[in-house]
Amino acid sequence: MPATTMWKNGEFINWEDATVHVTTHALHYGSSAFEGIRAYATPQGPAVFRLQPHTKRLFNSCKIAKIALPFSEDEINKAIIETIRRNGHEACYIRPIVMRGAGPLGVEGRKNPTDVFIFTMEWGRYLGAEAIESGVDVQVSSWRRIAPDTFSSLAKLGGNYLNSQLISMEAHDNGFNEGVALDISGNVSEGAGENIFVIYNGVVYTPGTASSILLGITRDTVLTILGDLGYEVRFETIPRDMLYIADEIFLTGTAAEVTPVRSVDRIQVGAGSRGAVTKAVQDAFFAYTSGAKEDVYGWLTPVR
Ligand SMILES: Cc1ncc(COP(=O)(O)O)c(C=O)c1O
């Protein structure tokens, strides 16, 4: 069922009324902070997966970008739950967005008021339904991820996604499902909208915080799952050529969930099909999100 209502600055409004003025600062300068969150269908009804860390990251993004956010984390959490409830979703994607609103066009932006919207939509598998099993083909992008002294990768800001668009469009134009970017030093950073994990000789590698990544919440979930499964995880600088000799690679993200990579730059990864570690992580991930596995970490927030 498509959403009919959404939350704006503390009130519920009709979907059609959620318009902004053309002088909205965020339209011109990318000055928005946002989140992508999923609610999954569980035996207890819809439940939001990892709500609190998403809201915390939204506040952190605003802190970094100095966007005033006139609500508390608790108020945003409650607004998210209520938006899902009012739209009657069993499962959905949730997009809270905070933006510098309409007003003067000066770049600095702090004179503009803040607008906050929370809307929901139904959204299936981001990289395609069969990708979860058969994997995706990726390329190493010719576009680098933003350098740490150019822009903030830890903040999920609208402006960052121009870089992601270049990476994704280049990959699609070249016949790949997704692009993976290197950081400014030439080492592996992340996908256009996903973190990356590489498995080699039974050890799991993923780029660390300083590799121009977004600290993904799915990444964090997967790190917990890998720990429970007894895998050794190393946060190392990963050179590009390690992608070519990896036994397995997978991407993680709220949209992409846990998606295997079957080739990089047309070089087959491992056996060219989903590997055992990837499968074990996926099984645990989907068991948690669907409520099939006991929610020992308190990852699910029920909507009803
Ligand atoms: C650039 C980038 N990296 C990583 C991720 C994965 O983050 P998360 O697992 O919190 O969705 C995303 C998705 O939000 C992203 O846009």
Short mmCIF file of C-alpha atoms and ligand atoms in Angstrom, two decimals:
data_model
loop_
_atom_site.label_atom_id
_atom_site.label_comp_id
_atom_site.label_asym_id
_atom_site.label_seq_id
_atom_site.Cartn_x
_atom_site.Cartn_y
_atom_site.Cartn_z
CA MET A 1 0.00 0.00 0.00
CA PRO A 2 1.58 3.35 -0.99
CA ALA A 3 2.09 5.87 1.81
CA THR A 4 -0.49 8.65 2.04
CA THR A 5 0.84 10.67 4.95
CA MET A 6 4.19 11.89 6.19
CA TRP A 7 5.65 13.84 9.10
CA LYS A 8 6.86 17.41 8.68
CA ASN A 9 8.23 19.53 11.51
CA GLY A 10 6.10 17.84 14.16
CA GLU A 11 2.85 17.41 12.22
CA PHE A 12 1.36 14.91 9.84
CA ILE A 13 0.64 16.17 6.33
CA ASN A 14 -0.73 14.61 3.15
CA TRP A 15 1.84 13.07 0.80
CA GLU A 16 0.86 15.55 -1.99
CA ASP A 17 1.43 18.53 0.29
CA ALA A 18 5.08 17.69 1.01
CA THR A 19 6.53 20.36 -1.27
CA VAL A 20 9.45 22.76 -0.72
CA HIS A 21 10.18 26.25 -2.05
CA VAL A 22 12.76 26.62 -4.84
CA THR A 23 14.93 28.82 -2.56
CA THR A 24 15.40 25.83 -0.24
CA HIS A 25 19.12 25.92 0.58
CA ALA A 26 19.51 22.14 0.34
CA LEU A 27 18.45 22.15 -3.32
CA HIS A 28 21.28 24.50 -4.25
CA TYR A 29 24.08 23.35 -1.96
CA GLY A 30 23.37 19.78 -0.87
CA SER A 31 22.80 20.91 2.72
CA SER A 32 20.63 18.07 3.92
CA ALA A 33 21.23 15.16 6.28
CA PHE A 34 19.23 12.01 5.87
CA GLU A 35 18.84 8.38 6.83
CA GLY A 36 17.70 5.22 5.11
CA ILE A 37 16.08 2.77 7.52
CA ARG A 38 14.08 -0.40 6.97
CA ALA A 39 11.09 -1.81 8.80
CA TYR A 40 10.64 -5.54 8.30
CA ALA A 41 7.58 -7.76 8.60
CA THR A 42 7.92 -9.96 11.69
CA PRO A 43 5.50 -12.35 13.44
CA GLN A 44 4.76 -9.45 15.84
CA GLY A 45 3.95 -7.07 12.97
CA PRO A 46 6.24 -4.48 11.38
CA ALA A 47 9.44 -3.69 13.30
CA VAL A 48 12.09 -1.06 12.58
CA PHE A 49 15.59 -2.51 12.31
CA ARG A 50 18.21 -0.66 14.36
CA LEU A 51 16.20 2.51 14.78
CA GLN A 52 18.32 4.13 17.51
CA PRO A 53 21.69 3.99 15.71
CA HIS A 54 20.10 5.41 12.57
CA THR A 55 18.61 8.33 14.49
CA LYS A 56 21.89 8.87 16.30
CA ARG A 57 23.75 9.00 12.98
CA LEU A 58 21.22 11.54 11.68
CA PHE A 59 21.98 13.75 14.67
CA ASN A 60 25.71 13.24 14.19
CA SER A 61 25.42 14.22 10.51
CA CYS A 62 23.62 17.42 11.53
CA LYS A 63 26.27 18.08 14.17
CA ILE A 64 29.07 17.80 11.62
CA ALA A 65 27.22 19.96 9.06
CA LYS A 66 26.09 22.42 11.78
CA ILE A 67 22.46 22.03 10.77
CA ALA A 68 20.24 22.96 13.74
CA LEU A 69 17.82 20.13 14.51
CA PRO A 70 14.97 21.35 16.72
CA PHE A 71 13.80 17.89 17.84
CA SER A 72 15.18 15.24 20.21
CA GLU A 73 16.23 11.75 19.12
CA ASP A 74 13.28 10.42 21.05
CA GLU A 75 10.84 12.69 19.19
CA ILE A 76 12.24 11.57 15.83
CA ASN A 77 12.03 7.89 16.85
CA LYS A 78 8.40 8.31 17.88
CA ALA A 79 7.60 10.21 14.67
CA ILE A 80 9.13 7.39 12.58
CA ILE A 81 7.06 4.74 14.32
CA GLU A 82 3.89 6.79 14.00
CA THR A 83 4.49 7.46 10.28
CA ILE A 84 4.77 3.73 9.61
CA ARG A 85 1.69 3.01 11.72
CA ARG A 86 -0.46 5.62 10.00
CA ASN A 87 0.52 4.36 6.55
CA GLY A 88 -0.32 0.77 7.50
CA HIS A 89 2.94 -0.72 6.15
CA GLU A 90 3.91 -4.29 6.99
CA ALA A 91 7.42 -3.56 5.76
CA CYS A 92 8.89 -0.35 4.34
CA TYR A 93 11.88 1.88 3.72
CA ILE A 94 11.99 4.98 5.90
CA ARG A 95 13.61 8.25 4.89
CA PRO A 96 14.02 10.99 7.51
CA ILE A 97 15.55 14.10 5.96
CA VAL A 98 16.70 17.29 7.65
CA MET A 99 17.40 20.25 5.38
CA ARG A 100 18.34 23.86 5.41
CA GLY A 101 15.09 25.35 4.17
CA ALA A 102 13.84 28.30 2.15
CA GLY A 103 15.44 31.72 2.58
CA PRO A 104 18.57 33.57 1.56
CA LEU A 105 20.83 31.98 -1.06
CA GLY A 106 24.09 32.63 0.79
CA VAL A 107 26.28 29.53 0.86
CA GLU A 108 26.85 29.68 4.63
CA GLY A 109 23.23 28.75 5.19
CA ARG A 110 22.78 29.10 8.92
CA LYS A 111 20.18 31.88 8.52
CA ASN A 112 17.84 29.43 6.79
CA PRO A 113 15.29 27.55 8.90
CA THR A 114 15.54 23.78 9.25
CA ASP A 115 12.83 21.58 7.79
CA VAL A 116 12.48 17.96 8.86
CA PHE A 117 10.46 15.41 6.91
CA ILE A 118 9.95 11.71 7.58
CA PHE A 119 8.40 9.64 4.84
CA THR A 120 8.04 5.95 4.10
CA MET A 121 7.76 3.88 0.95
CA GLU A 122 7.64 0.26 -0.08
CA TRP A 123 10.95 -0.83 -1.51
CA GLY A 124 12.19 -4.29 -2.40
CA ARG A 125 15.75 -5.46 -3.00
CA TYR A 126 17.95 -2.50 -3.98
CA LEU A 127 20.36 -4.40 -6.22
CA GLY A 128 17.69 -6.77 -7.59
CA ALA A 129 15.94 -9.80 -6.04
CA GLU A 130 18.25 -12.39 -7.58
CA ALA A 131 21.38 -10.45 -6.54
CA ILE A 132 20.95 -11.65 -2.95
CA GLU A 133 21.69 -15.18 -4.15
CA SER A 134 23.66 -14.91 -7.35
CA GLY A 135 25.65 -11.78 -6.54
CA VAL A 136 26.49 -8.59 -8.43
CA ASP A 137 29.18 -7.52 -10.86
CA VAL A 138 31.07 -4.44 -9.71
CA GLN A 139 33.80 -2.25 -11.08
CA VAL A 140 36.44 -0.24 -9.31
CA SER A 141 35.41 3.31 -10.04
CA SER A 142 37.64 5.87 -11.69
CA TRP A 143 36.07 8.33 -9.22
CA ARG A 144 37.70 8.39 -5.79
CA ARG A 145 35.76 8.65 -2.55
CA ILE A 146 35.82 12.09 -0.91
CA ALA A 147 39.12 12.77 0.86
CA PRO A 148 38.95 13.12 4.67
CA ASP A 149 40.08 16.75 4.48
CA THR A 150 37.70 17.61 1.63
CA PHE A 151 34.41 16.54 3.08
CA SER A 152 32.93 14.34 5.79
CA SER A 153 32.31 10.72 4.87
CA LEU A 154 31.00 9.89 8.34
CA ALA A 155 28.13 12.34 7.86
CA LYS A 156 25.29 11.16 5.63
CA LEU A 157 24.74 14.46 3.83
CA GLY A 158 22.90 15.15 0.59
CA GLY A 159 26.00 16.67 -1.01
CA ASN A 160 28.01 13.46 -0.53
CA TYR A 161 25.72 11.70 -2.92
CA LEU A 162 26.93 13.59 -5.98
CA ASN A 163 30.11 11.55 -5.55
CA SER A 164 28.03 8.37 -5.15
CA GLN A 165 26.04 9.24 -8.28
CA LEU A 166 29.19 9.56 -10.38
CA ILE A 167 30.38 6.18 -9.09
CA SER A 168 27.03 4.46 -9.71
CA MET A 169 26.37 6.02 -13.13
CA GLU A 170 29.84 5.15 -14.39
CA ALA A 171 29.32 1.54 -13.28
CA HIS A 172 25.90 1.30 -14.94
CA ASP A 173 27.17 2.88 -18.17
CA ASN A 174 29.92 0.27 -18.23
CA GLY A 175 27.48 -2.61 -17.69
CA PHE A 176 28.14 -3.25 -13.99
CA ASN A 177 25.60 -3.38 -11.16
CA GLU A 178 27.56 -1.11 -8.84
CA GLY A 179 30.82 0.78 -8.44
CA VAL A 180 33.33 0.47 -5.61
CA ALA A 181 35.47 3.52 -4.96
CA LEU A 182 39.02 3.80 -3.76
CA ASP A 183 39.98 6.36 -1.14
CA ILE A 184 42.31 9.24 -1.84
CA SER A 185 45.34 7.00 -1.15
CA GLY A 186 44.19 4.46 -3.74
CA ASN A 187 42.97 1.84 -1.28
CA VAL A 188 39.50 0.32 -1.14
CA SER A 189 36.88 2.53 0.50
CA GLU A 190 33.27 1.49 -0.16
CA GLY A 191 30.53 1.15 -2.74
CA ALA A 192 28.39 4.06 -3.94
CA GLY A 193 25.87 3.21 -1.23
CA GLU A 194 27.34 0.18 0.54
CA ASN A 195 30.21 -0.88 2.76
CA ILE A 196 32.44 -3.71 1.57
CA PHE A 197 33.72 -6.91 3.19
CA VAL A 198 36.47 -9.08 1.71
CA ILE A 199 37.19 -12.68 2.77
CA TYR A 200 40.63 -14.13 2.16
CA ASN A 201 41.99 -17.37 3.65
CA GLY A 202 39.19 -17.53 6.22
CA VAL A 203 39.80 -14.00 7.56
CA VAL A 204 37.32 -11.18 7.01
CA TYR A 205 38.68 -7.74 6.08
CA THR A 206 36.81 -4.45 5.93
CA PRO A 207 38.10 -0.88 5.59
CA GLY A 208 38.35 1.05 8.86
CA THR A 209 36.84 4.37 9.88
CA ALA A 210 39.65 6.39 8.29
CA SER A 211 39.13 4.92 4.80
CA SER A 212 36.54 7.57 3.79
CA ILE A 213 33.60 5.30 4.59
CA LEU A 214 30.18 5.90 5.99
CA LEU A 215 30.02 3.96 9.26
CA GLY A 216 27.24 1.73 8.04
CA ILE A 217 24.74 0.34 10.48
CA THR A 218 24.46 -2.86 8.43
CA ARG A 219 28.28 -3.01 8.64
CA ASP A 220 27.97 -2.83 12.42
CA THR A 221 25.25 -5.52 12.42
CA VAL A 222 27.40 -7.77 10.24
CA LEU A 223 30.44 -7.24 12.49
CA THR A 224 28.37 -8.51 15.43
CA ILE A 225 27.14 -11.48 13.40
CA LEU A 226 30.69 -12.32 12.25
CA GLY A 227 31.84 -12.22 15.90
CA ASP A 228 29.02 -14.58 16.89
CA LEU A 229 29.95 -16.93 14.04
CA GLY A 230 33.55 -16.95 15.29
CA TYR A 231 35.23 -15.23 12.33
CA GLU A 232 38.33 -13.12 12.74
CA VAL A 233 37.74 -9.59 11.39
CA ARG A 234 40.58 -7.22 10.51
CA PHE A 235 40.11 -3.50 9.91
CA GLU A 236 42.93 -3.04 7.47
CA THR A 237 43.83 -0.85 4.57
CA ILE A 238 42.75 -2.99 1.62
CA PRO A 239 44.63 -2.55 -1.65
CA ARG A 240 42.66 -2.79 -4.88
CA ASP A 241 44.33 -6.01 -6.01
CA MET A 242 43.10 -7.83 -2.91
CA LEU A 243 39.64 -7.64 -4.51
CA TYR A 244 40.99 -9.72 -7.41
CA ILE A 245 42.30 -12.56 -5.23
CA ALA A 246 39.53 -12.58 -2.61
CA ASP A 247 37.70 -15.83 -1.87
CA GLU A 248 34.48 -13.91 -1.24
CA ILE A 249 33.30 -10.30 -1.26
CA PHE A 250 30.00 -8.88 -0.11
CA LEU A 251 28.41 -5.45 0.16
CA THR A 252 26.31 -4.25 3.08
CA GLY A 253 23.76 -1.47 3.41
CA THR A 254 20.23 -0.82 4.55
CA ALA A 255 19.12 -0.78 0.92
CA ALA A 256 21.50 -3.49 -0.36
CA GLU A 257 21.23 -5.59 2.85
CA VAL A 258 23.94 -8.29 2.43
CA THR A 259 24.69 -8.75 -1.28
CA PRO A 260 27.42 -11.06 -2.63
CA VAL A 261 29.85 -9.75 -5.27
CA ARG A 262 30.57 -12.29 -8.00
CA SER A 263 33.05 -10.29 -10.04
CA VAL A 264 35.21 -7.19 -9.81
CA ASP A 265 36.37 -5.55 -13.06
CA ARG A 266 35.18 -8.75 -14.84
CA ILE A 267 37.52 -10.85 -12.68
CA GLN A 268 35.60 -13.66 -11.00
CA VAL A 269 35.52 -13.58 -7.21
CA GLY A 270 36.27 -17.05 -5.75
CA ALA A 271 34.05 -19.63 -7.43
CA GLY A 272 31.90 -16.88 -8.96
CA SER A 273 28.94 -17.73 -6.74
CA ARG A 274 27.89 -16.87 -3.21
CA GLY A 275 30.49 -18.19 -0.74
CA ALA A 276 29.98 -19.95 2.57
CA VAL A 277 30.84 -16.97 4.80
CA THR A 278 28.53 -14.66 2.84
CA LYS A 279 25.72 -17.21 3.07
CA ALA A 280 26.18 -17.68 6.82
CA VAL A 281 26.11 -13.89 7.37
CA GLN A 282 23.01 -13.52 5.18
CA ASP A 283 21.19 -16.34 6.97
CA ALA A 284 21.80 -14.74 10.37
CA PHE A 285 21.04 -11.23 9.06
CA PHE A 286 17.69 -12.19 7.55
CA ALA A 287 16.83 -14.30 10.61
CA TYR A 288 17.30 -11.21 12.80
CA THR A 289 15.47 -8.82 10.48
CA SER A 290 12.49 -11.16 10.04
CA GLY A 291 12.20 -11.83 13.75
CA ALA A 292 12.88 -15.56 13.17
CA LYS A 293 15.91 -15.39 15.47
CA GLU A 294 15.55 -14.17 19.04
CA ASP A 295 16.28 -10.43 19.18
CA VAL A 296 19.08 -10.78 21.73
CA TYR A 297 20.62 -7.42 20.78
CA GLY A 298 17.36 -5.42 20.86
CA TRP A 299 17.70 -4.56 17.16
CA LEU A 300 13.95 -4.54 16.40
CA THR A 301 11.58 -1.77 17.49
CA PRO A 302 7.99 -2.96 17.11
CA VAL A 303 5.59 -0.56 15.38
CA ARG A 304 2.41 -1.83 17.02
C1 LIG B 1 28.01 5.71 0.99
C2 LIG B 1 27.37 4.67 1.82
N1 LIG B 1 28.13 3.78 2.46
C3 LIG B 1 27.59 2.81 3.23
C4 LIG B 1 26.22 2.70 3.38
C5 LIG B 1 25.65 1.63 4.26
O1 LIG B 1 25.14 2.19 5.45
P1 LIG B 1 23.95 1.52 6.23
O2 LIG B 1 24.32 0.10 6.45
O3 LIG B 1 23.87 2.26 7.51
O4 LIG B 1 22.72 1.66 5.41
C6 LIG B 1 25.39 3.61 2.74
C7 LIG B 1 23.94 3.53 2.88
O5 LIG B 1 23.36 4.29 3.61
C8 LIG B 1 25.98 4.63 1.95
O6 LIG B 1 25.20 5.51 1.32
#
